[in-house]
Tab-separated table of C-alpha atoms and ligand atoms in Angstrom:
chain	number	residue	atom	x	y	z
A	6	UNK	CA	7.564	-91.392	-77.833
A	7	UNK	CA	3.872	-90.661	-77.589
A	8	UNK	CA	1.753	-92.684	-75.205
A	9	UNK	CA	-0.259	-95.293	-77.025
A	10	UNK	CA	-1.826	-96.788	-73.911
A	11	UNK	CA	-5.544	-96.418	-73.713
A	12	UNK	CA	-7.432	-97.687	-70.719
A	13	UNK	CA	-10.224	-98.688	-73.088
A	14	UNK	CA	-8.417	-100.492	-75.896
A	15	UNK	CA	-5.749	-101.922	-73.633
A	16	UNK	CA	-2.012	-101.909	-74.342
A	17	UNK	CA	-1.225	-101.353	-77.965
A	18	UNK	CA	2.409	-100.405	-77.725
A	19	UNK	CA	4.663	-100.653	-74.703
A	20	UNK	CA	6.829	-97.655	-73.874
A	21	UNK	CA	10.347	-99.119	-73.769
A	22	UNK	CA	11.463	-100.387	-70.383
A	23	UNK	CA	8.358	-99.687	-68.359
A	24	UNK	CA	7.673	-102.580	-65.945
A	25	UNK	CA	4.884	-104.915	-67.058
A	26	UNK	CA	3.317	-104.597	-63.583
A	27	UNK	CA	3.032	-100.801	-64.128
A	28	UNK	CA	1.737	-101.116	-67.678
A	29	UNK	CA	-1.168	-103.346	-66.703
A	30	UNK	CA	-2.278	-101.387	-63.580
A	31	UNK	CA	-4.984	-98.774	-63.689
A	32	UNK	CA	-3.538	-96.490	-61.007
A	33	UNK	CA	-5.425	-95.100	-58.011
A	34	UNK	CA	-8.071	-92.434	-58.758
A	35	UNK	CA	-8.601	-90.076	-55.786
A	36	UNK	CA	-11.961	-88.451	-55.150
A	37	UNK	CA	-13.007	-85.457	-57.237
A	38	UNK	CA	-11.623	-82.038	-56.235
A	39	UNK	CA	-13.533	-79.380	-58.157
A	40	UNK	CA	-11.451	-76.167	-58.372
A	41	UNK	CA	-14.205	-73.827	-59.484
A	42	UNK	CA	-17.680	-72.763	-58.356
A	43	UNK	CA	-19.424	-72.975	-54.995
A	44	UNK	CA	-19.454	-76.654	-54.245
A	45	UNK	CA	-20.535	-78.347	-51.065
A	46	UNK	CA	-17.877	-80.945	-50.920
A	47	UNK	CA	-18.929	-84.069	-48.978
A	48	UNK	CA	-17.032	-86.622	-51.081
A	49	UNK	CA	-13.486	-87.030	-49.614
A	50	UNK	CA	-14.032	-86.921	-45.841
A	51	UNK	CA	-12.154	-83.696	-45.323
A	52	UNK	CA	-12.816	-81.990	-42.013
A	53	UNK	CA	-15.169	-78.976	-42.505
A	54	UNK	CA	-13.540	-76.987	-39.674
A	55	UNK	CA	-10.172	-75.248	-39.845
A	56	UNK	CA	-7.079	-76.689	-38.123
A	57	UNK	CA	-5.952	-75.431	-34.722
A	58	UNK	CA	-4.751	-71.767	-34.749
A	59	UNK	CA	-1.538	-73.111	-33.203
A	60	UNK	CA	-0.825	-74.844	-36.502
A	61	UNK	CA	-1.044	-71.531	-38.397
A	62	UNK	CA	1.174	-69.873	-35.768
A	63	UNK	CA	3.737	-72.646	-36.016
A	64	UNK	CA	3.803	-72.404	-39.798
A	65	UNK	CA	4.379	-68.600	-39.651
A	66	UNK	CA	7.247	-69.176	-37.266
A	67	UNK	CA	8.808	-71.816	-39.511
A	68	UNK	CA	8.628	-69.644	-42.636
A	69	UNK	CA	10.239	-66.624	-41.052
A	70	UNK	CA	12.980	-68.671	-39.335
A	71	UNK	CA	15.727	-70.744	-40.800
A	72	UNK	CA	13.732	-73.879	-41.531
A	73	UNK	CA	13.318	-73.719	-45.318
A	74	UNK	CA	17.066	-73.267	-46.014
A	75	UNK	CA	17.997	-76.525	-44.257
A	76	UNK	CA	17.009	-80.115	-44.750
A	77	UNK	CA	14.337	-81.254	-42.266
A	78	UNK	CA	14.961	-83.895	-39.547
A	79	UNK	CA	14.554	-87.207	-41.471
A	80	UNK	CA	13.244	-88.892	-38.352
A	81	UNK	CA	10.942	-86.099	-37.162
A	82	UNK	CA	12.330	-86.412	-33.650
A	83	UNK	CA	10.455	-83.454	-32.158
A	84	UNK	CA	7.144	-84.566	-33.643
A	85	UNK	CA	7.679	-88.126	-32.391
A	86	UNK	CA	8.375	-87.025	-28.877
A	87	UNK	CA	5.251	-84.925	-28.816
A	88	UNK	CA	3.113	-87.788	-30.292
A	89	UNK	CA	4.723	-90.292	-27.888
A	90	UNK	CA	3.803	-88.124	-24.893
A	91	UNK	CA	0.229	-87.591	-26.033
A	92	UNK	CA	-0.360	-91.235	-26.991
A	93	UNK	CA	1.658	-92.590	-24.100
A	94	UNK	CA	3.938	-94.725	-26.229
A	95	UNK	CA	7.677	-95.048	-26.981
A	96	UNK	CA	8.997	-92.378	-29.496
A	97	UNK	CA	11.005	-95.171	-31.167
A	98	UNK	CA	7.758	-96.946	-31.970
A	99	UNK	CA	6.746	-94.116	-34.365
A	100	UNK	CA	7.597	-93.505	-38.018
A	101	UNK	CA	6.581	-90.293	-39.800
A	102	UNK	CA	4.960	-90.195	-43.221
A	103	UNK	CA	3.939	-87.821	-46.003
A	104	UNK	CA	0.301	-88.582	-45.281
A	105	UNK	CA	-0.604	-91.993	-43.910
A	106	UNK	CA	-0.697	-93.189	-47.525
A	107	UNK	CA	3.081	-92.875	-47.443
A	108	UNK	CA	3.192	-95.181	-44.395
A	109	UNK	CA	1.025	-97.706	-46.234
A	110	UNK	CA	3.569	-97.643	-49.060
A	111	UNK	CA	6.471	-98.036	-46.642
A	112	UNK	CA	4.828	-100.997	-44.936
A	113	UNK	CA	4.173	-102.639	-48.327
A	114	UNK	CA	7.851	-102.219	-49.331
A	115	UNK	CA	8.943	-103.621	-45.989
A	116	UNK	CA	6.726	-106.715	-45.839
A	117	UNK	CA	5.837	-107.719	-49.410
A	118	UNK	CA	8.191	-109.128	-52.063
A	119	UNK	CA	7.520	-109.108	-55.755
A	120	UNK	CA	5.130	-111.969	-56.414
A	121	UNK	CA	4.106	-111.790	-52.748
A	122	UNK	CA	0.500	-111.467	-51.621
A	123	UNK	CA	-1.330	-108.409	-50.255
A	124	UNK	CA	-4.795	-109.006	-48.847
A	125	UNK	CA	-7.704	-106.899	-47.741
A	126	UNK	CA	-11.436	-107.210	-46.977
A	127	UNK	CA	-13.818	-105.681	-49.473
A	128	UNK	CA	-15.569	-103.259	-49.906
A	129	UNK	CA	-12.832	-101.069	-48.525
A	130	UNK	CA	-10.123	-98.533	-49.368
A	131	UNK	CA	-9.186	-99.194	-53.001
A	132	UNK	CA	-5.611	-97.845	-52.629
A	133	UNK	CA	-4.570	-101.198	-51.108
A	134	UNK	CA	-4.950	-102.886	-54.490
A	135	UNK	CA	-2.808	-100.196	-56.113
A	136	UNK	CA	-0.078	-100.646	-53.528
A	137	UNK	CA	0.010	-104.394	-54.294
A	138	UNK	CA	0.141	-103.733	-58.020
A	139	UNK	CA	2.986	-101.158	-57.693
A	140	UNK	CA	4.950	-103.724	-55.682
A	141	UNK	CA	4.366	-106.371	-58.367
A	142	UNK	CA	2.450	-108.470	-55.800
A	143	UNK	CA	-0.788	-110.310	-56.105
A	144	UNK	CA	-3.926	-108.884	-54.450
A	145	UNK	CA	-6.395	-111.147	-52.621
A	146	UNK	CA	-9.689	-109.858	-51.326
A	147	UNK	CA	-12.366	-111.450	-49.184
A	148	UNK	CA	-15.744	-109.941	-48.571
A	149	UNK	CA	-16.889	-108.545	-45.231
A	150	UNK	CA	-19.970	-110.244	-43.824
A	151	UNK	CA	-23.283	-108.569	-44.688
A	152	UNK	CA	-23.098	-106.946	-41.182
A	153	UNK	CA	-19.519	-105.788	-41.972
A	154	UNK	CA	-17.994	-108.404	-39.710
A	155	UNK	CA	-14.560	-109.859	-40.545
A	156	UNK	CA	-14.240	-112.963	-42.717
A	157	UNK	CA	-12.654	-115.948	-41.049
A	158	UNK	CA	-8.889	-115.259	-40.795
A	159	UNK	CA	-7.890	-118.445	-42.676
A	160	UNK	CA	-9.002	-116.854	-45.970
A	161	UNK	CA	-5.822	-114.758	-45.742
A	162	UNK	CA	-3.479	-117.578	-44.726
A	163	UNK	CA	-1.104	-116.943	-47.678
A	164	UNK	CA	-0.960	-113.145	-47.247
A	165	UNK	CA	2.390	-111.431	-46.662
A	166	UNK	CA	0.453	-108.357	-45.489
A	167	UNK	CA	-3.223	-107.688	-44.685
A	168	UNK	CA	-4.730	-104.234	-44.700
A	169	UNK	CA	-7.663	-103.452	-42.476
A	170	UNK	CA	-9.087	-99.938	-42.126
A	171	UNK	CA	-10.762	-99.633	-38.728
A	172	UNK	CA	-13.202	-97.767	-38.917
A	173	UNK	CA	-13.666	-99.070	-42.440
A	174	UNK	CA	-14.486	-96.967	-45.460
A	175	UNK	CA	-17.095	-96.726	-47.008
A	176	UNK	CA	-19.087	-98.452	-44.264
A	177	UNK	CA	-17.937	-96.347	-41.283
A	178	UNK	CA	-18.142	-99.571	-39.237
A	179	UNK	CA	-15.614	-100.750	-36.704
A	180	UNK	CA	-14.396	-104.025	-35.357
A	181	UNK	CA	-13.861	-103.866	-31.581
A	182	UNK	CA	-10.216	-104.136	-30.452
A	183	UNK	CA	-11.127	-107.247	-28.514
A	184	UNK	CA	-12.472	-109.067	-31.587
A	185	UNK	CA	-9.649	-107.713	-33.648
A	186	UNK	CA	-6.974	-108.951	-31.210
A	187	UNK	CA	-8.199	-112.535	-31.319
A	188	UNK	CA	-8.757	-112.350	-35.139
A	189	UNK	CA	-5.170	-111.208	-35.608
A	190	UNK	CA	-3.857	-113.903	-33.279
A	191	UNK	CA	-5.574	-116.514	-35.384
A	192	UNK	CA	-4.441	-114.821	-38.630
A	193	UNK	CA	-0.787	-115.015	-37.633
A	194	UNK	CA	0.276	-112.747	-40.536
A	195	UNK	CA	1.528	-109.126	-40.581
A	196	UNK	CA	-1.329	-106.659	-40.647
A	197	UNK	CA	-1.824	-102.927	-40.995
A	198	UNK	CA	-4.643	-101.514	-38.854
A	199	UNK	CA	-5.417	-98.315	-40.814
A	200	UNK	CA	-6.794	-95.918	-38.193
A	201	UNK	CA	-7.256	-92.873	-40.529
A	202	UNK	CA	-10.697	-92.288	-38.973
A	203	UNK	CA	-10.180	-93.576	-35.446
A	204	UNK	CA	-10.354	-90.166	-33.752
A	205	UNK	CA	-14.102	-90.172	-34.584
A	206	UNK	CA	-14.655	-93.569	-33.034
A	207	UNK	CA	-15.366	-94.813	-29.525
A	208	UNK	CA	-12.125	-96.856	-29.243
A	209	UNK	CA	-8.784	-97.578	-30.965
A	210	UNK	CA	-6.376	-100.424	-31.289
A	211	UNK	CA	-3.133	-98.557	-30.665
A	212	UNK	CA	-2.186	-100.958	-27.832
A	213	UNK	CA	-2.103	-103.836	-30.347
A	214	UNK	CA	0.927	-102.259	-31.998
A	215	UNK	CA	3.007	-103.864	-29.211
A	216	UNK	CA	2.571	-107.083	-31.219
A	217	UNK	CA	5.393	-107.576	-33.790
A	218	UNK	CA	2.878	-108.523	-36.524
A	219	UNK	CA	0.909	-105.255	-36.263
A	220	UNK	CA	1.437	-101.773	-37.636
A	221	UNK	CA	-1.135	-99.109	-36.742
A	222	UNK	CA	-1.352	-96.061	-39.009
A	223	UNK	CA	-2.748	-92.622	-38.213
A	224	UNK	CA	-3.556	-89.638	-40.396
A	225	UNK	CA	-3.728	-85.896	-39.628
A	226	UNK	CA	-5.828	-85.397	-42.751
A	227	UNK	CA	-9.276	-86.012	-41.297
A	228	UNK	CA	-9.519	-85.410	-37.501
A	229	UNK	CA	-6.817	-82.658	-37.486
A	230	UNK	CA	-8.123	-80.886	-40.621
A	231	UNK	CA	-4.770	-81.095	-42.411
A	232	UNK	CA	-5.473	-83.028	-45.611
A	233	UNK	CA	-3.642	-80.363	-47.588
A	234	UNK	CA	-0.525	-80.597	-45.446
A	235	UNK	CA	0.144	-84.316	-45.957
A	236	UNK	CA	1.134	-85.880	-42.662
A	237	UNK	CA	0.576	-89.205	-41.071
A	238	UNK	CA	2.463	-91.691	-38.906
A	239	UNK	CA	2.830	-95.359	-38.144
A	240	UNK	CA	3.145	-97.120	-34.806
A	241	UNK	CA	4.850	-100.528	-34.413
A	242	UNK	CA	7.509	-102.287	-32.371
A	243	UNK	CA	10.805	-100.313	-32.492
A	244	UNK	CA	12.498	-103.255	-34.197
A	245	UNK	CA	9.866	-103.154	-36.990
A	246	UNK	CA	10.139	-99.373	-37.219
A	247	UNK	CA	13.941	-99.700	-37.730
A	248	UNK	CA	13.332	-101.926	-40.777
A	249	UNK	CA	10.689	-99.548	-42.157
A	250	UNK	CA	13.054	-96.565	-41.849
A	251	UNK	CA	15.431	-98.256	-44.329
A	252	UNK	CA	12.904	-98.172	-47.147
A	253	UNK	CA	11.358	-94.702	-46.710
A	254	UNK	CA	12.487	-91.650	-48.656
A	255	UNK	CA	15.031	-89.984	-46.328
A	256	UNK	CA	13.210	-86.633	-46.263
A	257	UNK	CA	9.703	-87.889	-46.692
A	258	UNK	CA	8.253	-85.091	-44.483
A	259	UNK	CA	9.110	-81.496	-45.170
A	260	UNK	CA	10.057	-78.976	-42.484
A	261	UNK	CA	6.684	-77.187	-42.582
A	262	UNK	CA	4.591	-80.339	-42.261
A	263	UNK	CA	6.708	-81.431	-39.286
A	264	UNK	CA	6.200	-78.261	-37.232
A	265	UNK	CA	2.514	-78.046	-38.220
A	266	UNK	CA	1.887	-81.686	-37.284
A	267	UNK	CA	3.540	-81.204	-33.919
A	268	UNK	CA	1.490	-78.104	-33.192
A	269	UNK	CA	-1.720	-79.923	-34.238
A	270	UNK	CA	-1.106	-82.801	-31.820
A	271	UNK	CA	-0.266	-80.381	-29.028
A	272	UNK	CA	-3.737	-78.802	-29.274
A	273	UNK	CA	-5.839	-81.736	-28.033
A	274	UNK	CA	-8.590	-79.283	-26.964
A	275	UNK	CA	-9.094	-78.210	-30.537
A	276	UNK	CA	-9.371	-81.869	-31.579
A	277	UNK	CA	-11.947	-82.568	-28.833
A	278	UNK	CA	-14.047	-79.524	-29.884
A	279	UNK	CA	-14.137	-80.257	-33.648
A	280	UNK	CA	-14.691	-83.935	-32.914
A	281	UNK	CA	-17.701	-83.173	-30.700
A	282	UNK	CA	-19.240	-80.894	-33.388
A	283	UNK	CA	-18.717	-83.549	-36.091
A	284	UNK	CA	-20.213	-86.347	-33.947
A	285	UNK	CA	-23.339	-84.188	-33.188
A	286	UNK	CA	-23.789	-83.423	-36.874
A	287	UNK	CA	-23.198	-87.075	-37.761
A	288	UNK	CA	-26.044	-88.129	-35.462
A	289	UNK	CA	-28.353	-85.544	-36.976
A	290	UNK	CA	-27.387	-86.640	-40.552
A	291	UNK	CA	-28.012	-90.311	-39.699
A	292	UNK	CA	-31.390	-89.594	-38.136
A	293	UNK	CA	-32.630	-87.382	-40.962
A	294	UNK	CA	-31.456	-89.765	-43.691
A	295	UNK	CA	-33.445	-92.554	-41.965
A	296	UNK	CA	-36.527	-90.331	-41.938
A	297	UNK	CA	-36.025	-89.828	-45.695
A	298	UNK	CA	-36.130	-93.574	-46.283
A	299	UNK	CA	-32.425	-94.344	-46.409
A	300	UNK	CA	-30.841	-97.430	-44.901
A	301	UNK	CA	-28.042	-95.911	-42.840
A	302	UNK	CA	-25.145	-97.907	-41.386
A	303	UNK	CA	-24.271	-96.553	-37.903
A	304	UNK	CA	-20.967	-94.724	-38.348
A	305	UNK	CA	-17.851	-94.538	-36.219
A	306	UNK	CA	-16.159	-92.197	-38.710
A	307	UNK	CA	-16.665	-88.665	-40.138
A	308	UNK	CA	-18.861	-89.933	-42.954
A	309	UNK	CA	-22.026	-91.937	-43.319
A	310	UNK	CA	-22.745	-94.861	-45.681
A	311	UNK	CA	-26.378	-95.015	-46.809
A	312	UNK	CA	-28.369	-96.961	-49.338
A	313	UNK	CA	-31.895	-97.253	-50.719
A	314	UNK	CA	-33.652	-100.576	-51.007
A	315	UNK	CA	-36.420	-99.173	-53.286
A	316	UNK	CA	-34.174	-97.785	-55.983
A	317	UNK	CA	-30.669	-97.218	-57.309
A	318	UNK	CA	-28.922	-94.166	-55.826
A	319	UNK	CA	-26.912	-93.165	-58.899
A	320	UNK	CA	-29.690	-90.756	-60.071
A	321	UNK	CA	-29.705	-89.175	-56.583
A	322	UNK	CA	-25.942	-88.671	-56.782
A	323	UNK	CA	-26.325	-87.042	-60.251
A	324	UNK	CA	-29.143	-84.767	-59.016
A	325	UNK	CA	-27.030	-83.628	-56.061
A	326	UNK	CA	-24.098	-82.982	-58.337
A	327	UNK	CA	-26.274	-80.872	-60.641
A	328	UNK	CA	-26.991	-78.776	-57.524
A	329	UNK	CA	-23.278	-78.529	-56.787
A	330	UNK	CA	-23.337	-80.944	-53.858
A	331	UNK	CA	-20.666	-83.583	-54.209
A	332	UNK	CA	-20.965	-86.903	-52.293
A	333	UNK	CA	-19.319	-90.224	-53.162
A	334	UNK	CA	-21.256	-92.774	-55.210
A	335	UNK	CA	-19.971	-96.344	-54.877
A	336	UNK	CA	-21.099	-99.638	-56.200
A	337	UNK	CA	-19.779	-103.036	-55.192
A	338	UNK	CA	-20.483	-106.533	-56.539
A	339	UNK	CA	-22.614	-108.343	-53.954
A	340	UNK	CA	-23.281	-105.183	-51.906
A	341	UNK	CA	-25.162	-103.056	-54.386
A	342	UNK	CA	-24.654	-99.304	-54.471
A	343	UNK	CA	-24.718	-96.525	-51.913
A	344	UNK	CA	-23.708	-92.980	-51.104
A	345	UNK	CA	-20.859	-92.137	-48.786
A	346	UNK	CA	-21.493	-88.680	-47.356
A	347	UNK	CA	-18.818	-86.822	-45.411
A	348	UNK	CA	-20.047	-84.998	-42.277
A	349	UNK	CA	-19.820	-81.327	-43.184
A	350	UNK	CA	-20.820	-78.285	-41.168
A	351	UNK	CA	-24.395	-78.079	-39.911
A	352	UNK	CA	-25.207	-75.576	-42.669
A	353	UNK	CA	-23.856	-77.887	-45.386
A	354	UNK	CA	-25.728	-80.882	-44.032
A	355	UNK	CA	-28.943	-78.837	-43.826
A	356	UNK	CA	-28.531	-77.863	-47.517
A	357	UNK	CA	-27.888	-81.518	-48.414
A	358	UNK	CA	-30.987	-82.705	-46.534
A	359	UNK	CA	-33.132	-79.963	-48.113
A	360	UNK	CA	-32.062	-81.034	-51.580
A	361	UNK	CA	-32.600	-84.722	-50.785
A	362	UNK	CA	-36.139	-83.899	-49.659
A	363	UNK	CA	-36.697	-82.028	-52.984
A	364	UNK	CA	-35.234	-84.851	-55.019
A	365	UNK	CA	-37.624	-87.193	-53.087
B	422	PLP	C1	-7.995	-90.817	-46.019
B	422	PLP	C2	-7.526	-92.234	-45.798
B	422	PLP	C3	-6.124	-92.500	-45.648
B	422	PLP	C4	-5.030	-91.573	-45.946
B	422	PLP	O1	-4.899	-90.423	-45.447
B	422	PLP	P1	-3.688	-89.510	-45.721
B	422	PLP	O2	-4.308	-88.229	-46.245
B	422	PLP	O3	-2.751	-90.107	-46.684
B	422	PLP	O4	-3.080	-89.352	-44.370
B	422	PLP	C5	-5.760	-93.772	-45.330
B	422	PLP	N1	-6.677	-94.775	-45.161
B	422	PLP	C6	-7.983	-94.554	-45.342
B	422	PLP	C7	-8.947	-95.650	-45.160
B	422	PLP	C8	-8.397	-93.280	-45.682
B	422	PLP	O5	-9.760	-93.057	-45.924
């Protein structure tokens, strides 16, 4: 049967048996990944620096050994022990994921029933809505304050699960763990603190995962330069982790990602060095954007959210794209539009700033 579903005209004919919840959803659209030409890619918050050489070494060892013939460890025991030691937590409080997006899916399956309610603040990561829709749940959103502060917790009183990225995307702003702890107390509902960008921030909320209502998620995609590998993990009370393990794919992380992720965490020096470079470039990017007339939100992540009060930024995005520089254009009801610019290398950011000066 050919597909007669057009996103423009709506559903004209339903392919037999496909769930209504799936038919009506749009599906998540990831950021553009051009495969050709010499692009400066500042649109999906990838790390501009290579991963630790120890990752490459570990991958070589795994390929030449016996790893590919056998199934991987479904629990990622070796990885969890390394992560537990580095983060000073219990290995049984960690669950491994095929990217932290996988953990977000697992948490949704664990906490949200069909017809349940998933909630998030907005503007934020748009995947949360897709996760709700896949689950057949309703999605509730409440706006951040104009200074990116949290809305009062009672707006989410009916939520089965709340998602909060901290630092948030696209703003790069962060709620302090102290404010967060009391907000979550008042909320009294299960919450995911999505710490995909936390390694670029001044603090983190990992300690809050001792609370049975809280799952903290981490990603190796950004700070560890491993977006192509797909590895992330979740931290929660061991009793919560045991429930989450029941609903994950048994072999959700392959043998190569497991050894690479372990090697990446073991090289904390490499993380410190790339982090320091990115934070220095971030500061320079923020300062120069301000000099060019942009309103820049101070960032705790590896990207910067900036806006213009004197004009729409869509034409600036288009001009940059014409010059093979890709940033992320976003527009939100009530917030207006802005550009989210990933912190690249110094050379990439210099090129970007040169072109912005030319565009004027
Ligand atoms: C990038 C990102 C993730 C997911 O990262 P993975 O590549 O799946 O580990 C999760 N949350 C937010 C807010 C992100 O920006």
